[in-house]
Tab-separated table of C-alpha atoms in Angstrom:
chain	number	residue	atom	x	y	z
A	8	MET	CA	33.194	-4.381	-14.416
A	9	GLY	CA	31.195	-7.402	-15.500
A	10	ARG	CA	28.508	-7.144	-18.144
A	11	PRO	CA	24.913	-6.900	-16.833
A	12	ASN	CA	22.894	-10.104	-16.805
A	13	ARG	CA	21.004	-9.859	-20.099
A	14	GLN	CA	18.333	-12.306	-19.033
A	15	THR	CA	17.546	-10.307	-15.884
A	16	GLU	CA	17.509	-7.116	-17.903
A	17	ARG	CA	15.210	-8.597	-20.545
A	18	ARG	CA	12.792	-9.948	-17.939
A	19	ALA	CA	12.586	-6.474	-16.411
A	20	GLU	CA	11.830	-5.010	-19.826
A	21	ILE	CA	9.060	-7.538	-20.403
A	22	LEU	CA	7.543	-6.820	-16.985
A	23	ALA	CA	7.644	-3.085	-17.718
A	24	ALA	CA	5.876	-3.762	-21.016
A	25	ALA	CA	3.278	-5.900	-19.251
A	26	LYS	CA	2.669	-3.136	-16.727
A	27	SER	CA	2.134	-0.572	-19.485
A	28	VAL	CA	-0.334	-2.848	-21.257
A	29	ALA	CA	-2.218	-3.675	-18.047
A	30	VAL	CA	-2.575	0.006	-17.135
A	31	ARG	CA	-3.783	0.819	-20.638
A	32	ASP	CA	-5.967	-2.211	-21.435
A	33	GLY	CA	-6.692	-3.858	-18.091
A	34	ALA	CA	-5.999	-7.434	-17.029
A	35	ALA	CA	-8.232	-8.894	-19.762
A	36	GLY	CA	-6.309	-7.037	-22.450
A	37	THR	CA	-2.894	-8.042	-21.156
A	38	THR	CA	-2.273	-10.807	-23.647
A	39	LEU	CA	1.007	-12.413	-24.601
A	40	ARG	CA	0.888	-10.746	-28.012
A	41	ALA	CA	0.134	-7.325	-26.520
A	42	ILE	CA	3.041	-7.637	-24.087
A	43	ALA	CA	5.392	-8.827	-26.840
A	44	THR	CA	4.377	-5.942	-29.112
A	45	GLN	CA	4.920	-3.421	-26.318
A	46	ALA	CA	8.349	-4.924	-25.625
A	47	GLY	CA	9.298	-4.989	-29.314
A	48	MET	CA	9.470	-8.776	-29.393
A	49	GLU	CA	7.687	-11.748	-30.909
A	50	PRO	CA	5.437	-13.773	-28.557
A	51	PRO	CA	7.646	-16.904	-28.652
A	52	ALA	CA	10.619	-14.792	-27.563
A	53	VAL	CA	8.738	-13.688	-24.442
A	54	LEU	CA	8.262	-17.342	-23.525
A	55	TYR	CA	12.019	-17.788	-23.517
A	56	TYR	CA	12.151	-15.574	-20.414
A	57	PHE	CA	8.838	-16.523	-18.762
A	58	GLY	CA	6.906	-19.770	-18.550
A	59	GLY	CA	3.689	-18.084	-19.640
A	60	LEU	CA	1.228	-15.305	-18.904
A	61	THR	CA	0.515	-16.571	-15.407
A	62	GLU	CA	4.149	-16.217	-14.402
A	63	ILE	CA	4.292	-12.708	-15.881
A	64	PHE	CA	1.167	-11.686	-13.984
A	65	ARG	CA	2.487	-13.054	-10.691
A	66	GLU	CA	5.862	-11.366	-11.085
A	67	LEU	CA	4.132	-8.108	-11.982
A	68	VAL	CA	1.892	-8.235	-8.909
A	69	PHE	CA	4.768	-9.129	-6.569
A	70	ALA	CA	6.885	-6.280	-8.000
A	71	SER	CA	4.055	-3.787	-7.496
A	72	SER	CA	3.485	-5.150	-3.987
A	73	ASP	CA	7.157	-4.670	-3.092
A	74	ALA	CA	7.175	-1.084	-4.389
A	75	PHE	CA	3.918	-0.335	-2.538
A	76	ILE	CA	5.204	-1.659	0.800
A	77	GLU	CA	8.536	0.133	0.408
A	78	ARG	CA	6.695	3.446	0.064
A	79	ILE	CA	4.684	2.833	3.210
A	80	GLU	CA	7.753	1.826	5.204
A	81	ALA	CA	9.679	4.885	3.996
A	82	ALA	CA	6.820	7.207	4.945
A	83	VAL	CA	6.494	5.627	8.396
A	84	ASP	CA	10.243	5.810	9.010
A	85	ARG	CA	10.178	9.588	8.408
A	86	ALA	CA	7.485	10.173	11.056
A	87	GLU	CA	8.435	10.738	14.688
A	88	THR	CA	5.357	10.085	16.847
A	89	PRO	CA	2.903	7.162	16.926
A	90	GLU	CA	0.127	9.470	15.682
A	91	ALA	CA	2.293	10.750	12.841
A	92	ARG	CA	3.412	7.230	11.918
A	93	LEU	CA	-0.151	5.950	11.757
A	94	ARG	CA	-1.248	8.892	9.632
A	95	ALA	CA	1.790	8.431	7.368
A	96	ALA	CA	0.926	4.747	6.887
A	97	ILE	CA	-2.657	5.627	5.989
A	98	ILE	CA	-1.609	8.306	3.496
A	99	ALA	CA	1.027	6.107	1.852
A	100	GLY	CA	-1.273	3.095	1.833
A	101	THR	CA	-3.993	5.142	0.180
A	102	THR	CA	-1.989	7.150	-2.341
A	103	GLY	CA	1.498	5.607	-2.452
A	104	GLY	CA	0.840	3.474	-5.506
A	105	LEU	CA	-1.242	5.903	-7.547
A	106	ASP	CA	1.376	7.915	-9.434
A	107	SER	CA	3.439	4.794	-10.188
A	108	ASN	CA	0.333	2.794	-11.232
A	109	ASP	CA	1.229	0.080	-8.718
A	110	SER	CA	-2.235	0.415	-7.164
A	111	ARG	CA	-3.784	0.042	-10.607
A	112	ILE	CA	-1.847	-3.183	-11.189
A	113	LEU	CA	-2.819	-4.644	-7.827
A	114	TYR	CA	-6.501	-3.930	-8.396
A	115	GLU	CA	-6.514	-5.016	-12.044
A	116	PHE	CA	-5.242	-8.474	-11.124
A	117	TRP	CA	-6.948	-8.801	-7.736
A	118	PRO	CA	-9.949	-10.801	-9.097
A	119	THR	CA	-7.654	-13.403	-10.660
A	120	GLY	CA	-6.936	-14.630	-7.143
A	121	LEU	CA	-10.385	-16.231	-7.129
A	122	ARG	CA	-9.163	-18.849	-9.606
A	123	ASP	CA	-5.374	-18.707	-9.292
A	124	SER	CA	-3.921	-19.854	-5.978
A	125	GLY	CA	-0.607	-18.193	-6.795
A	126	MET	CA	-2.265	-14.817	-7.303
A	127	ASN	CA	-4.279	-15.358	-4.148
A	128	ASP	CA	-1.022	-15.973	-2.289
A	129	ALA	CA	0.380	-12.711	-3.674
A	130	ASP	CA	-2.616	-10.761	-2.407
A	131	ARG	CA	-2.515	-12.470	0.994
A	132	VAL	CA	1.198	-11.763	1.415
A	133	LEU	CA	0.664	-8.095	0.554
A	134	ASP	CA	-2.104	-7.797	3.143
A	135	GLN	CA	0.026	-9.521	5.767
A	136	ARG	CA	2.962	-7.182	5.140
A	137	GLU	CA	0.791	-4.089	5.440
A	138	VAL	CA	-0.983	-5.442	8.516
A	139	ALA	CA	2.433	-6.028	10.104
A	140	ILE	CA	3.309	-2.356	9.584
A	141	TYR	CA	0.034	-1.132	11.085
A	142	GLY	CA	0.274	-3.636	13.922
A	143	ARG	CA	3.775	-2.488	14.864
A	144	ILE	CA	2.676	1.168	14.910
A	145	ILE	CA	-0.367	0.380	17.035
A	146	ARG	CA	1.566	-1.748	19.528
A	147	ASP	CA	4.279	0.895	19.887
A	148	GLY	CA	1.683	3.631	20.299
A	149	THR	CA	-0.175	1.608	22.917
A	150	ALA	CA	3.014	0.886	24.849
A	151	SER	CA	3.920	4.590	24.896
A	152	GLY	CA	0.444	5.626	26.056
A	153	ALA	CA	-0.347	7.511	22.847
A	154	PHE	CA	-3.057	5.035	21.834
A	155	ARG	CA	-5.933	3.460	23.727
A	156	PRO	CA	-7.169	0.988	21.103
A	157	VAL	CA	-10.657	-0.517	21.241
A	158	LEU	CA	-9.441	-3.709	19.522
A	159	ASP	CA	-6.255	-5.729	19.800
A	160	ALA	CA	-3.471	-4.558	17.504
A	161	ASP	CA	-3.841	-7.277	14.856
A	162	ALA	CA	-7.626	-6.948	14.598
A	163	LEU	CA	-7.333	-3.186	14.350
A	164	ALA	CA	-4.598	-3.453	11.706
A	165	TRP	CA	-6.668	-5.833	9.587
A	166	THR	CA	-9.642	-3.480	9.882
A	167	LEU	CA	-7.644	-0.521	8.573
A	168	VAL	CA	-6.171	-2.521	5.697
A	169	ALA	CA	-9.624	-3.805	4.712
A	170	LEU	CA	-11.013	-0.273	4.814
A	171	GLU	CA	-8.141	0.953	2.679
A	172	ASP	CA	-8.592	-1.880	0.175
A	173	GLY	CA	-12.213	-0.934	-0.397
A	174	LEU	CA	-11.814	2.824	-0.544
A	175	VAL	CA	-8.788	2.946	-2.842
A	176	MET	CA	-11.035	1.382	-5.476
A	177	ASP	CA	-13.205	4.506	-5.196
A	178	ILE	CA	-10.146	6.632	-5.935
A	179	LEU	CA	-9.232	4.543	-8.981
A	180	THR	CA	-12.778	4.783	-10.363
A	181	GLY	CA	-13.000	8.509	-9.647
A	182	ALA	CA	-15.825	8.124	-7.129
A	183	LYS	CA	-13.811	9.778	-4.355
A	184	ALA	CA	-10.819	12.111	-4.198
A	185	PRO	CA	-7.664	10.848	-2.429
A	186	GLN	CA	-7.921	13.447	0.351
A	187	GLU	CA	-11.532	12.458	0.989
A	188	VAL	CA	-10.498	8.836	1.463
A	189	ILE	CA	-7.529	9.764	3.660
A	190	SER	CA	-9.779	11.882	5.896
A	191	LEU	CA	-12.325	9.092	6.189
A	192	ILE	CA	-9.783	6.400	7.090
A	193	CYS	CA	-8.031	8.714	9.557
A	194	SER	CA	-11.376	9.480	11.222
A	195	VAL	CA	-12.096	5.787	11.679
A	196	ALA	CA	-8.540	5.164	12.903
A	197	GLU	CA	-8.868	7.950	15.474
A	198	HIS	CA	-11.891	6.259	17.027
A	199	LEU	CA	-10.193	2.868	16.978
A	200	VAL	CA	-6.950	3.987	18.621
A	201	GLY	CA	-8.340	6.779	20.827
A	202	ALA	CA	-6.041	9.508	19.524
A	203	LYS	CA	-6.129	12.399	17.084
A	204	LEU	CA	-4.117	12.068	13.886
A	205	GLU	CA	-4.154	15.645	12.572
A	206	PRO	CA	-1.002	16.882	10.898
A	207	GLU	CA	1.297	18.465	13.457
A	208	GLU	CA	2.185	22.145	13.268
A	209	PRO	CA	5.846	22.895	12.556
A	210	GLY	CA	7.818	22.733	15.779
A	211	GLN	CA	4.916	21.287	17.745
A	212	ILE	CA	5.900	18.383	19.980
A	213	ARG	CA	3.153	16.064	21.133
A	214	SER	CA	3.309	13.862	24.173
A	215	GLY	CA	1.926	10.363	24.482
A	216	ARG	CA	-1.425	11.734	25.691
A	217	ASN	CA	-4.277	12.099	23.274
A	218	HIS	CA	-5.508	15.414	21.936
A	219	GLN	CA	-8.433	15.727	24.364
A	220	GLU	CA	-6.172	15.254	27.396
A	221	GLU	CA	-3.684	17.806	26.114
A	222	THR	CA	-6.435	20.367	25.556
A	223	ALA	CA	-7.866	19.774	29.024
A	224	ALA	CA	-4.424	20.035	30.628
A	225	ALA	CA	-3.732	23.291	28.856
A	226	GLY	CA	-7.037	24.764	30.002
A	227	LYS	CA	-6.440	23.678	33.577
A	228	ALA	CA	-2.993	25.266	33.595
A	229	GLN	CA	-4.521	28.625	32.593
A	230	ARG	CA	-7.097	28.678	35.418
A	231	PRO	CA	-6.374	31.092	38.275
């Protein structure tokens, strides 16, 4: 077997050090010296692997974005119905990056996009990837009859992502609990897609009709 690429390995170590510093000290405290100290290196040595702080920040944000999107996609892939997939996307989008601190990284460096076009591109790409996931779920749910959206799929997807972006900040600051945010976003989503998104009971199979129609059909079937 060939030896691992030392440069790739060292870059990963530096990014891990930068992530630890950013979580601990915030974006403002993530200096070249702080990263080097965390990585057990001298600052000039860090610059052998990266062109500067800006490159480190961008790589860190893109890595956190990739991990965040992968969690959402994995959660959606495990769900079986349009309602379950939409709820899974909301839950993963709200909480998927909390335990790994990926959400913290994305929010710490979010404001830098106001002055750094590269960081702005990173944020825009992340939004577009998440919108694509929501849009696919909404279009599939609409085609199957499970959803009756009040907006077109892309507009609805952007609305949910924007809502998530704002409310996850409340989780990070401790203003709201994760479950409170999930419930709020799911409630809004229900009105936008015209379907209930409650967790399904074990063994329960839902059709493409919404919850109200199912309840009415069940009641009608029981009438003499």
